[in-house]
Amino acid sequence: MTTTTSTARIIGEAFRTRRSPARRLVMLIRRYPGGVLGISLLAVVLFVALFAGQLTDKSPLSVDPINRLSPPMPGHPFGTDNFGRDVYARTLYGARTSLLAGFGVAIVALLGGIVFGLLAGYYRRLDTVLMRIMDAVMAFPGIILAIGIVAARGPSLTNVIIALGFIFIPRVARVVRSIVLAVREYQFVEAARTLGASDVRILLRHVFPNAWSVVAIQGTFIFAEGVLGEATLSFLGVGPPPEFPSWGNILGEARLYIREAPWLMFLPGLALTLTVLSLNLIGDAVRDALDPRSRRRVP
């Protein structure tokens, strides 16, 4: 009888302590409030980028010289630029450019960094050569190197993505290499090598899974820096063509009229700030969730 009562008590306590999906969601929000805020902000930006055509009936390329540099008014809630183009419409469509640039930069940097990091960390003969190349790239100021690459290849969004992705490759490569140097000495790697597994299988099946969490963290921050980098290059006049709807292009043209029309900078500047902030918040949350030193169990 006593055993039956104890079992019933344990089962009852287990049911009482179970968390509903809603409660678990609340616990996650309490655990990672910055990450939830970042995801919410990024979701808004994604929504704007995907449905820009439904959020405004104006074209970002439509020119109206008569209403150039008009202040906010009905029909133009955030005014018009020096060509009479609607700032609100250009900012909405500019979200596509910024997110595409950031995502492309992250993909280029991660793919290149993972390949070079795995090769340098696993093959001792390649380590010195590849790392000296990475050091040479990192020796140049990033923005100066990106300007040089875009100037040599020509102004376009594709070239901006290639240039910015190239300057971030060494960062990822060095992080991946440091992990591979430690993992390649583990017993399970030696066992796989003894059983005749190929180097490609060992790298992809046994080595890289130990580095993916760090790569994911780096990817979120590089995404944010890619968005900011594209805006910087566009602001300096070496990004996509001037007529291309881009937050950097809008801010670059607006700086010439900051006294006559200060409202031109408000919306694109706010959008750029919130986007970079959201990605950094997500990156911090991903780092906290994947770092075993700071991770705590969420009930």
PDB file of C-alpha atoms in Angstrom:
ATOM      1  CA  MET A   1       0.000   0.000   0.000  1.00  0.00           C
ATOM      2  CA  THR A   2       2.823   2.349   0.850  1.00  0.00           C
ATOM      3  CA  THR A   3       4.567   1.645  -2.476  1.00  0.00           C
ATOM      4  CA  THR A   4       1.359   2.313  -4.410  1.00  0.00           C
ATOM      5  CA  THR A   5       0.831   5.610  -2.582  1.00  0.00           C
ATOM      6  CA  SER A   6       4.399   6.723  -3.237  1.00  0.00           C
ATOM      7  CA  THR A   7       4.106   5.876  -6.936  1.00  0.00           C
ATOM      8  CA  ALA A   8       0.850   7.797  -7.221  1.00  0.00           C
ATOM      9  CA  ARG A   9       2.439  10.775  -5.470  1.00  0.00           C
ATOM     10  CA  ILE A  10       5.422  10.769  -7.870  1.00  0.00           C
ATOM     11  CA  ILE A  11       3.134  10.535 -10.921  1.00  0.00           C
ATOM     12  CA  GLY A  12       0.969  13.372  -9.587  1.00  0.00           C
ATOM     13  CA  GLU A  13       3.974  15.594  -9.017  1.00  0.00           C
ATOM     14  CA  ALA A  14       5.244  14.828 -12.523  1.00  0.00           C
ATOM     15  CA  PHE A  15       1.943  15.911 -14.061  1.00  0.00           C
ATOM     16  CA  ARG A  16       1.842  19.057 -11.949  1.00  0.00           C
ATOM     17  CA  THR A  17       5.363  20.062 -12.968  1.00  0.00           C
ATOM     18  CA  ARG A  18       4.838  19.508 -16.703  1.00  0.00           C
ATOM     19  CA  ARG A  19       5.000  22.706 -18.679  1.00  0.00           C
ATOM     20  CA  SER A  20       2.466  23.535 -21.329  1.00  0.00           C
ATOM     21  CA  PRO A  21       3.771  24.824 -24.696  1.00  0.00           C
ATOM     22  CA  ALA A  22       2.651  28.323 -23.768  1.00  0.00           C
ATOM     23  CA  ARG A  23       4.482  28.183 -20.451  1.00  0.00           C
ATOM     24  CA  ARG A  24       7.622  26.862 -22.102  1.00  0.00           C
ATOM     25  CA  LEU A  25       7.413  29.746 -24.586  1.00  0.00           C
ATOM     26  CA  VAL A  26       7.180  32.194 -21.694  1.00  0.00           C
ATOM     27  CA  MET A  27      10.225  30.578 -20.073  1.00  0.00           C
ATOM     28  CA  LEU A  28      12.175  30.859 -23.315  1.00  0.00           C
ATOM     29  CA  ILE A  29      11.239  34.536 -23.607  1.00  0.00           C
ATOM     30  CA  ARG A  30      12.440  35.114 -20.055  1.00  0.00           C
ATOM     31  CA  ARG A  31      15.647  33.203 -20.775  1.00  0.00           C
ATOM     32  CA  TYR A  32      16.451  35.008 -24.054  1.00  0.00           C
ATOM     33  CA  PRO A  33      14.548  38.329 -24.113  1.00  0.00           C
ATOM     34  CA  GLY A  34      17.096  39.948 -26.424  1.00  0.00           C
ATOM     35  CA  GLY A  35      16.822  37.108 -28.912  1.00  0.00           C
ATOM     36  CA  VAL A  36      13.034  37.293 -28.951  1.00  0.00           C
ATOM     37  CA  LEU A  37      13.199  41.051 -29.512  1.00  0.00           C
ATOM     38  CA  GLY A  38      15.752  40.561 -32.290  1.00  0.00           C
ATOM     39  CA  ILE A  39      13.648  37.925 -34.033  1.00  0.00           C
ATOM     40  CA  SER A  40      10.584  40.163 -33.793  1.00  0.00           C
ATOM     41  CA  LEU A  41      12.401  43.139 -35.318  1.00  0.00           C
ATOM     42  CA  LEU A  42      13.921  41.001 -38.065  1.00  0.00           C
ATOM     43  CA  ALA A  43      10.517  39.491 -38.812  1.00  0.00           C
ATOM     44  CA  VAL A  44       9.147  42.999 -39.372  1.00  0.00           C
ATOM     45  CA  VAL A  45      12.001  43.818 -41.736  1.00  0.00           C
ATOM     46  CA  LEU A  46      11.474  40.545 -43.623  1.00  0.00           C
ATOM     47  CA  PHE A  47       7.762  41.284 -43.914  1.00  0.00           C
ATOM     48  CA  VAL A  48       8.508  44.743 -45.300  1.00  0.00           C
ATOM     49  CA  ALA A  49      11.007  43.336 -47.788  1.00  0.00           C
ATOM     50  CA  LEU A  50       8.667  40.624 -49.030  1.00  0.00           C
ATOM     51  CA  PHE A  51       5.528  42.767 -49.255  1.00  0.00           C
ATOM     52  CA  ALA A  52       6.987  46.146 -50.217  1.00  0.00           C
ATOM     53  CA  GLY A  53       4.789  46.240 -53.318  1.00  0.00           C
ATOM     54  CA  GLN A  54       1.657  45.814 -51.181  1.00  0.00           C
ATOM     55  CA  LEU A  55       2.713  48.372 -48.564  1.00  0.00           C
ATOM     56  CA  THR A  56       3.008  51.229 -51.063  1.00  0.00           C
ATOM     57  CA  ASP A  57       1.522  52.038 -54.445  1.00  0.00           C
ATOM     58  CA  LYS A  58       4.501  54.139 -55.560  1.00  0.00           C
ATOM     59  CA  SER A  59       7.521  52.989 -57.502  1.00  0.00           C
ATOM     60  CA  PRO A  60      10.948  53.554 -55.937  1.00  0.00           C
ATOM     61  CA  LEU A  61      12.204  54.708 -59.360  1.00  0.00           C
ATOM     62  CA  SER A  62       9.352  57.093 -60.218  1.00  0.00           C
ATOM     63  CA  VAL A  63      10.745  60.622 -60.685  1.00  0.00           C
ATOM     64  CA  ASP A  64       8.710  63.782 -59.961  1.00  0.00           C
ATOM     65  CA  PRO A  65      10.933  66.878 -60.361  1.00  0.00           C
ATOM     66  CA  ILE A  66       8.094  69.246 -59.471  1.00  0.00           C
ATOM     67  CA  ASN A  67       7.819  67.800 -55.954  1.00  0.00           C
ATOM     68  CA  ARG A  68      11.533  67.325 -55.314  1.00  0.00           C
ATOM     69  CA  LEU A  69      12.689  67.693 -51.679  1.00  0.00           C
ATOM     70  CA  SER A  70       9.102  67.915 -50.480  1.00  0.00           C
ATOM     71  CA  PRO A  71       8.608  67.588 -46.707  1.00  0.00           C
ATOM     72  CA  PRO A  72       6.363  64.855 -45.271  1.00  0.00           C
ATOM     73  CA  MET A  73       2.828  65.365 -46.532  1.00  0.00           C
ATOM     74  CA  PRO A  74      -0.225  63.333 -47.597  1.00  0.00           C
ATOM     75  CA  GLY A  75       0.846  60.985 -50.357  1.00  0.00           C
ATOM     76  CA  HIS A  76       4.498  61.230 -49.283  1.00  0.00           C
ATOM     77  CA  PRO A  77       4.545  60.421 -45.539  1.00  0.00           C
ATOM     78  CA  PHE A  78       8.357  60.730 -45.348  1.00  0.00           C
ATOM     79  CA  GLY A  79       8.885  63.297 -48.076  1.00  0.00           C
ATOM     80  CA  THR A  80      10.653  63.048 -51.420  1.00  0.00           C
ATOM     81  CA  ASP A  81      14.325  63.121 -52.415  1.00  0.00           C
ATOM     82  CA  ASN A  82      16.207  65.398 -54.799  1.00  0.00           C
ATOM     83  CA  PHE A  83      14.600  63.676 -57.805  1.00  0.00           C
ATOM     84  CA  GLY A  84      11.096  63.681 -56.368  1.00  0.00           C
ATOM     85  CA  ARG A  85      11.176  59.962 -55.574  1.00  0.00           C
ATOM     86  CA  ASP A  86       9.136  58.819 -52.599  1.00  0.00           C
ATOM     87  CA  VAL A  87      11.437  58.141 -49.641  1.00  0.00           C
ATOM     88  CA  TYR A  88       8.965  55.737 -48.045  1.00  0.00           C
ATOM     89  CA  ALA A  89       8.790  53.558 -51.164  1.00  0.00           C
ATOM     90  CA  ARG A  90      12.562  53.592 -51.656  1.00  0.00           C
ATOM     91  CA  THR A  91      13.123  52.597 -48.034  1.00  0.00           C
ATOM     92  CA  LEU A  92      10.681  49.693 -48.276  1.00  0.00           C
ATOM     93  CA  TYR A  93      12.287  48.335 -51.427  1.00  0.00           C
ATOM     94  CA  GLY A  94      15.719  49.042 -49.977  1.00  0.00           C
ATOM     95  CA  ALA A  95      15.045  46.403 -47.323  1.00  0.00           C
ATOM     96  CA  ARG A  96      15.324  43.767 -50.049  1.00  0.00           C
ATOM     97  CA  THR A  97      18.734  45.031 -51.069  1.00  0.00           C
ATOM     98  CA  SER A  98      20.072  45.152 -47.514  1.00  0.00           C
ATOM     99  CA  LEU A  99      18.835  41.703 -46.496  1.00  0.00           C
ATOM    100  CA  LEU A 100      19.995  40.150 -49.751  1.00  0.00           C
ATOM    101  CA  ALA A 101      23.418  41.738 -49.343  1.00  0.00           C
ATOM    102  CA  GLY A 102      23.764  40.623 -45.720  1.00  0.00           C
ATOM    103  CA  PHE A 103      22.651  37.078 -46.471  1.00  0.00           C
ATOM    104  CA  GLY A 104      24.940  36.827 -49.497  1.00  0.00           C
ATOM    105  CA  VAL A 105      27.927  38.141 -47.557  1.00  0.00           C
ATOM    106  CA  ALA A 106      27.291  35.620 -44.761  1.00  0.00           C
ATOM    107  CA  ILE A 107      27.059  32.729 -47.249  1.00  0.00           C
ATOM    108  CA  VAL A 108      30.270  33.688 -49.068  1.00  0.00           C
ATOM    109  CA  ALA A 109      32.185  34.231 -45.818  1.00  0.00           C
ATOM    110  CA  LEU A 110      30.963  31.016 -44.177  1.00  0.00           C
ATOM    111  CA  LEU A 111      31.565  28.785 -47.181  1.00  0.00           C
ATOM    112  CA  GLY A 112      35.040  30.169 -47.801  1.00  0.00           C
ATOM    113  CA  GLY A 113      35.952  30.250 -44.124  1.00  0.00           C
ATOM    114  CA  ILE A 114      34.761  26.693 -43.479  1.00  0.00           C
ATOM    115  CA  VAL A 115      36.709  25.284 -46.425  1.00  0.00           C
ATOM    116  CA  PHE A 116      39.943  27.111 -45.596  1.00  0.00           C
ATOM    117  CA  GLY A 117      39.570  26.466 -41.867  1.00  0.00           C
ATOM    118  CA  LEU A 118      39.028  22.718 -42.315  1.00  0.00           C
ATOM    119  CA  LEU A 119      41.932  22.371 -44.719  1.00  0.00           C
ATOM    120  CA  ALA A 120      44.321  24.453 -42.611  1.00  0.00           C
ATOM    121  CA  GLY A 121      43.415  22.714 -39.368  1.00  0.00           C
ATOM    122  CA  TYR A 122      43.476  19.152 -40.688  1.00  0.00           C
ATOM    123  CA  TYR A 123      46.442  19.224 -43.065  1.00  0.00           C
ATOM    124  CA  ARG A 124      49.613  20.459 -41.404  1.00  0.00           C
ATOM    125  CA  ARG A 125      51.319  21.168 -44.725  1.00  0.00           C
ATOM    126  CA  LEU A 126      48.588  23.566 -45.787  1.00  0.00           C
ATOM    127  CA  ASP A 127      48.254  25.260 -42.420  1.00  0.00           C
ATOM    128  CA  THR A 128      51.141  27.698 -42.753  1.00  0.00           C
ATOM    129  CA  VAL A 129      50.388  28.674 -46.348  1.00  0.00           C
ATOM    130  CA  LEU A 130      46.658  29.212 -45.867  1.00  0.00           C
ATOM    131  CA  MET A 131      47.007  31.061 -42.590  1.00  0.00           C
ATOM    132  CA  ARG A 132      49.616  33.421 -44.012  1.00  0.00           C
ATOM    133  CA  ILE A 133      47.191  34.212 -46.826  1.00  0.00           C
ATOM    134  CA  MET A 134      44.468  34.860 -44.264  1.00  0.00           C
ATOM    135  CA  ASP A 135      46.829  37.094 -42.289  1.00  0.00           C
ATOM    136  CA  ALA A 136      47.636  39.049 -45.442  1.00  0.00           C
ATOM    137  CA  VAL A 137      43.939  39.666 -46.099  1.00  0.00           C
ATOM    138  CA  MET A 138      43.353  40.727 -42.492  1.00  0.00           C
ATOM    139  CA  ALA A 139      46.313  43.121 -42.665  1.00  0.00           C
ATOM    140  CA  PHE A 140      44.329  45.432 -44.941  1.00  0.00           C
ATOM    141  CA  PRO A 141      41.560  47.614 -43.497  1.00  0.00           C
ATOM    142  CA  GLY A 142      38.378  45.790 -44.417  1.00  0.00           C
ATOM    143  CA  ILE A 143      36.443  48.679 -45.906  1.00  0.00           C
ATOM    144  CA  ILE A 144      39.459  49.848 -47.939  1.00  0.00           C
ATOM    145  CA  LEU A 145      39.957  46.364 -49.365  1.00  0.00           C
ATOM    146  CA  ALA A 146      36.249  46.096 -50.188  1.00  0.00           C
ATOM    147  CA  ILE A 147      36.324  49.467 -51.964  1.00  0.00           C
ATOM    148  CA  GLY A 148      39.302  48.301 -54.008  1.00  0.00           C
ATOM    149  CA  ILE A 149      37.601  45.067 -55.042  1.00  0.00           C
ATOM    150  CA  VAL A 150      34.365  46.799 -56.026  1.00  0.00           C
ATOM    151  CA  ALA A 151      36.265  49.514 -57.896  1.00  0.00           C
ATOM    152  CA  ALA A 152      38.168  46.860 -59.855  1.00  0.00           C
ATOM    153  CA  ARG A 153      35.097  44.745 -60.683  1.00  0.00           C
ATOM    154  CA  GLY A 154      32.549  47.523 -61.113  1.00  0.00           C
ATOM    155  CA  PRO A 155      29.633  48.805 -59.017  1.00  0.00           C
ATOM    156  CA  SER A 156      26.939  46.161 -58.573  1.00  0.00           C
ATOM    157  CA  LEU A 157      25.238  44.326 -55.746  1.00  0.00           C
ATOM    158  CA  THR A 158      26.925  41.055 -56.718  1.00  0.00           C
ATOM    159  CA  ASN A 159      30.376  42.618 -56.544  1.00  0.00           C
ATOM    160  CA  VAL A 160      29.554  44.197 -53.185  1.00  0.00           C
ATOM    161  CA  ILE A 161      28.593  40.767 -51.815  1.00  0.00           C
ATOM    162  CA  ILE A 162      31.788  39.193 -53.180  1.00  0.00           C
ATOM    163  CA  ALA A 163      33.983  41.980 -51.789  1.00  0.00           C
ATOM    164  CA  LEU A 164      32.463  41.990 -48.316  1.00  0.00           C
ATOM    165  CA  GLY A 165      32.286  38.202 -48.132  1.00  0.00           C
ATOM    166  CA  PHE A 166      35.960  37.991 -49.094  1.00  0.00           C
ATOM    167  CA  ILE A 167      37.116  40.235 -46.246  1.00  0.00           C
ATOM    168  CA  PHE A 168      35.175  38.174 -43.669  1.00  0.00           C
ATOM    169  CA  ILE A 169      36.528  34.786 -44.800  1.00  0.00           C
ATOM    170  CA  PRO A 170      39.687  34.980 -42.626  1.00  0.00           C
ATOM    171  CA  ARG A 171      37.630  35.515 -39.469  1.00  0.00           C
ATOM    172  CA  VAL A 172      35.639  32.328 -40.004  1.00  0.00           C
ATOM    173  CA  ALA A 173      38.668  30.382 -41.218  1.00  0.00           C
ATOM    174  CA  ARG A 174      40.714  31.114 -38.104  1.00  0.00           C
ATOM    175  CA  VAL A 175      37.856  30.129 -35.783  1.00  0.00           C
ATOM    176  CA  VAL A 176      37.186  26.866 -37.629  1.00  0.00           C
ATOM    177  CA  ARG A 177      40.910  26.078 -37.787  1.00  0.00           C
ATOM    178  CA  SER A 178      41.317  26.479 -34.035  1.00  0.00           C
ATOM    179  CA  ILE A 179      38.551  23.957 -33.406  1.00  0.00           C
ATOM    180  CA  VAL A 180      39.844  21.483 -36.000  1.00  0.00           C
ATOM    181  CA  LEU A 181      43.333  21.582 -34.474  1.00  0.00           C
ATOM    182  CA  ALA A 182      41.889  20.284 -31.214  1.00  0.00           C
ATOM    183  CA  VAL A 183      39.301  17.870 -32.610  1.00  0.00           C
ATOM    184  CA  ARG A 184      41.667  16.084 -35.016  1.00  0.00           C
ATOM    185  CA  GLU A 185      43.570  14.671 -32.015  1.00  0.00           C
ATOM    186  CA  TYR A 186      40.480  13.126 -30.399  1.00  0.00           C
ATOM    187  CA  GLN A 187      40.212   9.358 -30.184  1.00  0.00           C
ATOM    188  CA  PHE A 188      37.064   9.077 -32.297  1.00  0.00           C
ATOM    189  CA  VAL A 189      38.886  10.795 -35.186  1.00  0.00           C
ATOM    190  CA  GLU A 190      41.824   8.416 -34.787  1.00  0.00           C
ATOM    191  CA  ALA A 191      39.392   5.493 -34.720  1.00  0.00           C
ATOM    192  CA  ALA A 192      37.699   6.646 -37.935  1.00  0.00           C
ATOM    193  CA  ARG A 193      41.074   7.054 -39.602  1.00  0.00           C
ATOM    194  CA  THR A 194      42.128   3.570 -38.462  1.00  0.00           C
ATOM    195  CA  LEU A 195      38.936   2.053 -39.893  1.00  0.00           C
ATOM    196  CA  GLY A 196      39.831   3.488 -43.300  1.00  0.00           C
ATOM    197  CA  ALA A 197      37.467   6.473 -43.468  1.00  0.00           C
ATOM    198  CA  SER A 198      38.429   9.033 -46.109  1.00  0.00           C
ATOM    199  CA  ASP A 199      39.606  12.493 -45.133  1.00  0.00           C
ATOM    200  CA  VAL A 200      36.459  14.055 -46.604  1.00  0.00           C
ATOM    201  CA  ARG A 201      34.243  11.770 -44.521  1.00  0.00           C
ATOM    202  CA  ILE A 202      36.247  12.465 -41.377  1.00  0.00           C
ATOM    203  CA  LEU A 203      36.079  16.224 -41.930  1.00  0.00           C
ATOM    204  CA  LEU A 204      32.362  16.345 -42.720  1.00  0.00           C
ATOM    205  CA  ARG A 205      31.104  13.574 -40.420  1.00  0.00           C
ATOM    206  CA  HIS A 206      33.360  13.833 -37.384  1.00  0.00           C
ATOM    207  CA  VAL A 207      35.217  17.159 -37.359  1.00  0.00           C
ATOM    208  CA  PHE A 208      32.883  19.825 -38.698  1.00  0.00           C
ATOM    209  CA  PRO A 209      29.911  18.944 -36.409  1.00  0.00           C
ATOM    210  CA  ASN A 210      32.072  20.119 -33.507  1.00  0.00           C
ATOM    211  CA  ALA A 211      32.462  23.546 -35.133  1.00  0.00           C
ATOM    212  CA  TRP A 212      28.981  24.216 -36.480  1.00  0.00           C
ATOM    213  CA  SER A 213      27.772  26.057 -33.375  1.00  0.00           C
ATOM    214  CA  VAL A 214      30.626  28.555 -33.571  1.00  0.00           C
ATOM    215  CA  VAL A 215      30.023  28.937 -37.306  1.00  0.00           C
ATOM    216  CA  ALA A 216      26.338  29.668 -36.664  1.00  0.00           C
ATOM    217  CA  ILE A 217      27.252  32.388 -34.179  1.00  0.00           C
ATOM    218  CA  GLN A 218      29.739  33.929 -36.595  1.00  0.00           C
ATOM    219  CA  GLY A 219      27.142  33.798 -39.363  1.00  0.00           C
ATOM    220  CA  THR A 220      24.647  35.962 -37.492  1.00  0.00           C
ATOM    221  CA  PHE A 221      27.206  38.663 -36.756  1.00  0.00           C
ATOM    222  CA  ILE A 222      28.592  38.584 -40.310  1.00  0.00           C
ATOM    223  CA  PHE A 223      25.019  38.950 -41.587  1.00  0.00           C
ATOM    224  CA  ALA A 224      24.709  42.156 -39.569  1.00  0.00           C
ATOM    225  CA  GLU A 225      28.102  43.436 -40.699  1.00  0.00           C
ATOM    226  CA  GLY A 226      27.199  42.608 -44.292  1.00  0.00           C
ATOM    227  CA  VAL A 227      24.082  44.775 -44.070  1.00  0.00           C
ATOM    228  CA  LEU A 228      26.082  47.604 -42.545  1.00  0.00           C
ATOM    229  CA  GLY A 229      28.959  47.098 -44.986  1.00  0.00           C
ATOM    230  CA  GLU A 230      26.690  47.332 -48.029  1.00  0.00           C
ATOM    231  CA  ALA A 231      25.181  50.542 -46.646  1.00  0.00           C
ATOM    232  CA  THR A 232      28.683  51.924 -46.047  1.00  0.00           C
ATOM    233  CA  LEU A 233      29.868  51.177 -49.579  1.00  0.00           C
ATOM    234  CA  SER A 234      26.667  52.606 -51.055  1.00  0.00           C
ATOM    235  CA  PHE A 235      27.006  55.696 -48.877  1.00  0.00           C
ATOM    236  CA  LEU A 236      30.537  56.194 -50.221  1.00  0.00           C
ATOM    237  CA  GLY A 237      29.321  55.777 -53.802  1.00  0.00           C
ATOM    238  CA  VAL A 238      30.944  52.405 -54.602  1.00  0.00           C
ATOM    239  CA  GLY A 239      27.946  50.166 -53.994  1.00  0.00           C
ATOM    240  CA  PRO A 240      25.051  49.364 -56.332  1.00  0.00           C
ATOM    241  CA  PRO A 241      24.205  52.004 -58.988  1.00  0.00           C
ATOM    242  CA  PRO A 242      22.769  55.258 -57.539  1.00  0.00           C
ATOM    243  CA  GLU A 243      19.273  54.628 -58.866  1.00  0.00           C
ATOM    244  CA  PHE A 244      19.182  51.246 -57.127  1.00  0.00           C
ATOM    245  CA  PRO A 245      16.897  51.374 -54.042  1.00  0.00           C
ATOM    246  CA  SER A 246      19.326  50.906 -51.173  1.00  0.00           C
ATOM    247  CA  TRP A 247      19.468  52.359 -47.687  1.00  0.00           C
ATOM    248  CA  GLY A 248      23.084  53.355 -48.247  1.00  0.00           C
ATOM    249  CA  ASN A 249      22.247  55.089 -51.518  1.00  0.00           C
ATOM    250  CA  ILE A 250      19.379  56.985 -49.891  1.00  0.00           C
ATOM    251  CA  LEU A 251      21.580  58.141 -47.028  1.00  0.00           C
ATOM    252  CA  GLY A 252      24.430  58.987 -49.385  1.00  0.00           C
ATOM    253  CA  GLU A 253      22.228  61.274 -51.465  1.00  0.00           C
ATOM    254  CA  ALA A 254      20.489  62.695 -48.386  1.00  0.00           C
ATOM    255  CA  ARG A 255      23.748  63.893 -46.840  1.00  0.00           C
ATOM    256  CA  LEU A 256      24.010  66.523 -49.587  1.00  0.00           C
ATOM    257  CA  TYR A 257      20.681  68.010 -48.510  1.00  0.00           C
ATOM    258  CA  ILE A 258      20.859  67.479 -44.755  1.00  0.00           C
ATOM    259  CA  ARG A 259      20.197  71.174 -44.079  1.00  0.00           C
ATOM    260  CA  GLU A 260      17.423  71.680 -46.619  1.00  0.00           C
ATOM    261  CA  ALA A 261      15.714  68.299 -46.114  1.00  0.00           C
ATOM    262  CA  PRO A 262      16.822  66.553 -42.889  1.00  0.00           C
ATOM    263  CA  TRP A 263      13.801  64.259 -43.036  1.00  0.00           C
ATOM    264  CA  LEU A 264      15.406  62.275 -45.866  1.00  0.00           C
ATOM    265  CA  MET A 265      17.690  60.452 -43.423  1.00  0.00           C
ATOM    266  CA  PHE A 266      15.163  59.523 -40.757  1.00  0.00           C
ATOM    267  CA  LEU A 267      13.412  56.446 -42.170  1.00  0.00           C
ATOM    268  CA  PRO A 268      16.354  54.713 -43.922  1.00  0.00           C
ATOM    269  CA  GLY A 269      18.607  55.441 -40.941  1.00  0.00           C
ATOM    270  CA  LEU A 270      16.039  53.998 -38.533  1.00  0.00           C
ATOM    271  CA  ALA A 271      15.529  50.917 -40.711  1.00  0.00           C
ATOM    272  CA  LEU A 272      19.267  50.277 -40.936  1.00  0.00           C
ATOM    273  CA  THR A 273      19.720  50.716 -37.186  1.00  0.00           C
ATOM    274  CA  LEU A 274      16.880  48.353 -36.267  1.00  0.00           C
ATOM    275  CA  THR A 275      18.016  45.707 -38.748  1.00  0.00           C
ATOM    276  CA  VAL A 276      21.603  45.632 -37.501  1.00  0.00           C
ATOM    277  CA  LEU A 277      20.384  45.735 -33.896  1.00  0.00           C
ATOM    278  CA  SER A 278      18.032  42.792 -34.454  1.00  0.00           C
ATOM    279  CA  LEU A 279      20.771  40.660 -36.006  1.00  0.00           C
ATOM    280  CA  ASN A 280      23.188  41.438 -33.188  1.00  0.00           C
ATOM    281  CA  LEU A 281      20.555  40.552 -30.589  1.00  0.00           C
ATOM    282  CA  ILE A 282      19.916  37.259 -32.375  1.00  0.00           C
ATOM    283  CA  GLY A 283      23.635  36.583 -32.485  1.00  0.00           C
ATOM    284  CA  ASP A 284      23.972  37.185 -28.748  1.00  0.00           C
ATOM    285  CA  ALA A 285      21.044  34.847 -28.046  1.00  0.00           C
ATOM    286  CA  VAL A 286      22.463  32.116 -30.286  1.00  0.00           C
ATOM    287  CA  ARG A 287      25.818  32.433 -28.544  1.00  0.00           C
ATOM    288  CA  ASP A 288      24.213  32.134 -25.108  1.00  0.00           C
ATOM    289  CA  ALA A 289      22.120  29.153 -26.197  1.00  0.00           C
ATOM    290  CA  LEU A 290      25.028  27.225 -27.739  1.00  0.00           C
ATOM    291  CA  ASP A 291      27.764  28.131 -25.265  1.00  0.00           C
ATOM    292  CA  PRO A 292      27.887  25.337 -22.631  1.00  0.00           C
ATOM    293  CA  ARG A 293      29.441  27.730 -20.120  1.00  0.00           C
ATOM    294  CA  SER A 294      26.420  30.051 -20.156  1.00  0.00           C
ATOM    295  CA  ARG A 295      23.665  27.654 -21.172  1.00  0.00           C
ATOM    296  CA  ARG A 296      21.125  26.736 -18.563  1.00  0.00           C
ATOM    297  CA  ARG A 297      18.314  24.242 -18.758  1.00  0.00           C
ATOM    298  CA  VAL A 298      14.960  25.767 -19.639  1.00  0.00           C
ATOM    299  CA  PRO A 299      12.150  23.855 -17.890  1.00  0.00           C
TER     300      PRO A 299
END
